[in-house]
Amino acid sequence: MNKGLISNNIRKLRFHHDEMTQKQLAEKVGVTRQTIVAIEKGKYSPSLELAFRIALVFNTPLEEVFSFSLEDKS
C-alpha cells in the first residue's frame, strides 16, 4: 500500500490572519506550540478533531487547510 502524504497551508493561513503566531493558534485549538510547529513541518499528522479545530479557527474548509495524496511507489 502506498504511503499517504498530508500537507498543509497553516503557515500561510496564519500570515493572512493578522500574522497569528504559532503560540496563538496553539492556544485557540488547545495544543502546545511545538505541536503546531510539527504539523506545519509535516512531521506530525493531527487527529481529525484537531484538524477541524484548526480549520474552524481560520473559518476555512478543511480541504483548504490540509491536503492528502498518495506517494507513488512505482
PDB file of C-alpha atoms in Angstrom:
ATOM      1  CA  MET A   1       0.000   0.000   0.000  1.00  0.00           C
ATOM      2  CA  ASN A   2       1.279   3.467  -0.866  1.00  0.00           C
ATOM      3  CA  LYS A   3       2.137   5.834   1.957  1.00  0.00           C
ATOM      4  CA  GLY A   4      -0.134   8.835   2.444  1.00  0.00           C
ATOM      5  CA  LEU A   5       1.287  12.339   2.494  1.00  0.00           C
ATOM      6  CA  ILE A   6      -0.522  15.108   4.357  1.00  0.00           C
ATOM      7  CA  SER A   7       0.444  18.680   3.566  1.00  0.00           C
ATOM      8  CA  ASN A   8      -0.970  21.895   4.973  1.00  0.00           C
ATOM      9  CA  ASN A   9      -1.300  25.635   4.463  1.00  0.00           C
ATOM     10  CA  ILE A  10      -1.228  26.592   8.144  1.00  0.00           C
ATOM     11  CA  ARG A  11       1.735  28.931   7.895  1.00  0.00           C
ATOM     12  CA  LYS A  12       0.163  30.855   5.010  1.00  0.00           C
ATOM     13  CA  LEU A  13      -3.202  30.982   6.782  1.00  0.00           C
ATOM     14  CA  ARG A  14      -1.582  32.300   9.970  1.00  0.00           C
ATOM     15  CA  PHE A  15       0.119  35.036   7.953  1.00  0.00           C
ATOM     16  CA  HIS A  16      -3.175  36.051   6.335  1.00  0.00           C
ATOM     17  CA  HIS A  17      -4.947  36.139   9.707  1.00  0.00           C
ATOM     18  CA  ASP A  18      -3.164  39.142  11.220  1.00  0.00           C
ATOM     19  CA  GLU A  19       0.148  37.263  11.295  1.00  0.00           C
ATOM     20  CA  MET A  20      -1.121  34.931  14.015  1.00  0.00           C
ATOM     21  CA  THR A  21       1.725  33.279  15.901  1.00  0.00           C
ATOM     22  CA  GLN A  22       2.093  29.543  16.345  1.00  0.00           C
ATOM     23  CA  LYS A  23       1.524  30.087  20.066  1.00  0.00           C
ATOM     24  CA  GLN A  24      -1.741  31.963  19.452  1.00  0.00           C
ATOM     25  CA  LEU A  25      -3.018  29.204  17.169  1.00  0.00           C
ATOM     26  CA  ALA A  26      -1.960  26.543  19.675  1.00  0.00           C
ATOM     27  CA  GLU A  27      -3.876  28.300  22.458  1.00  0.00           C
ATOM     28  CA  LYS A  28      -7.009  28.571  20.289  1.00  0.00           C
ATOM     29  CA  VAL A  29      -7.037  24.851  19.463  1.00  0.00           C
ATOM     30  CA  GLY A  30      -5.783  23.540  22.818  1.00  0.00           C
ATOM     31  CA  VAL A  31      -2.343  22.144  21.975  1.00  0.00           C
ATOM     32  CA  THR A  32       1.253  23.217  22.523  1.00  0.00           C
ATOM     33  CA  ARG A  33       3.183  25.471  20.179  1.00  0.00           C
ATOM     34  CA  GLN A  34       5.506  22.546  19.494  1.00  0.00           C
ATOM     35  CA  THR A  35       2.544  20.552  18.149  1.00  0.00           C
ATOM     36  CA  ILE A  36       1.720  23.354  15.704  1.00  0.00           C
ATOM     37  CA  VAL A  37       5.391  23.510  14.646  1.00  0.00           C
ATOM     38  CA  ALA A  38       5.428  19.749  13.995  1.00  0.00           C
ATOM     39  CA  ILE A  39       2.178  19.881  11.993  1.00  0.00           C
ATOM     40  CA  GLU A  40       3.398  22.819   9.884  1.00  0.00           C
ATOM     41  CA  LYS A  41       6.651  20.983   9.111  1.00  0.00           C
ATOM     42  CA  GLY A  42       4.784  17.809   8.154  1.00  0.00           C
ATOM     43  CA  LYS A  43       6.410  15.813  10.960  1.00  0.00           C
ATOM     44  CA  TYR A  44       3.100  15.140  12.718  1.00  0.00           C
ATOM     45  CA  SER A  45      -0.378  14.437  11.349  1.00  0.00           C
ATOM     46  CA  PRO A  46      -3.092  15.920  13.537  1.00  0.00           C
ATOM     47  CA  SER A  47      -6.108  13.973  14.710  1.00  0.00           C
ATOM     48  CA  LEU A  48      -9.256  14.572  12.720  1.00  0.00           C
ATOM     49  CA  GLU A  49     -10.686  16.616  15.589  1.00  0.00           C
ATOM     50  CA  LEU A  50      -7.599  18.837  15.772  1.00  0.00           C
ATOM     51  CA  ALA A  51      -7.628  19.304  12.002  1.00  0.00           C
ATOM     52  CA  PHE A  52     -11.248  20.502  12.191  1.00  0.00           C
ATOM     53  CA  ARG A  53     -10.412  22.798  15.124  1.00  0.00           C
ATOM     54  CA  ILE A  54      -7.604  24.405  13.117  1.00  0.00           C
ATOM     55  CA  ALA A  55      -9.888  24.883  10.108  1.00  0.00           C
ATOM     56  CA  LEU A  56     -12.529  26.490  12.355  1.00  0.00           C
ATOM     57  CA  VAL A  57     -10.016  28.999  13.742  1.00  0.00           C
ATOM     58  CA  PHE A  58      -9.363  30.175  10.183  1.00  0.00           C
ATOM     59  CA  ASN A  59     -13.043  29.888   9.201  1.00  0.00           C
ATOM     60  CA  THR A  60     -11.825  27.842   6.252  1.00  0.00           C
ATOM     61  CA  PRO A  61     -12.927  24.462   4.843  1.00  0.00           C
ATOM     62  CA  LEU A  62     -10.738  21.568   5.962  1.00  0.00           C
ATOM     63  CA  GLU A  63      -9.684  20.934   2.343  1.00  0.00           C
ATOM     64  CA  GLU A  64      -8.136  24.411   2.165  1.00  0.00           C
ATOM     65  CA  VAL A  65      -6.047  23.810   5.280  1.00  0.00           C
ATOM     66  CA  PHE A  66      -4.946  20.210   4.668  1.00  0.00           C
ATOM     67  CA  SER A  67      -4.449  18.104   1.572  1.00  0.00           C
ATOM     68  CA  PHE A  68      -3.792  14.387   1.199  1.00  0.00           C
ATOM     69  CA  SER A  69      -2.035  12.493  -1.561  1.00  0.00           C
ATOM     70  CA  LEU A  70      -0.671   9.006  -2.020  1.00  0.00           C
ATOM     71  CA  GLU A  71       3.049   8.550  -2.547  1.00  0.00           C
ATOM     72  CA  ASP A  72       3.659   6.730  -5.815  1.00  0.00           C
ATOM     73  CA  LYS A  73       5.977   3.755  -5.284  1.00  0.00           C
ATOM     74  CA  SER A  74       6.110   2.680  -8.941  1.00  0.00           C
TER      75      SER A  74
END
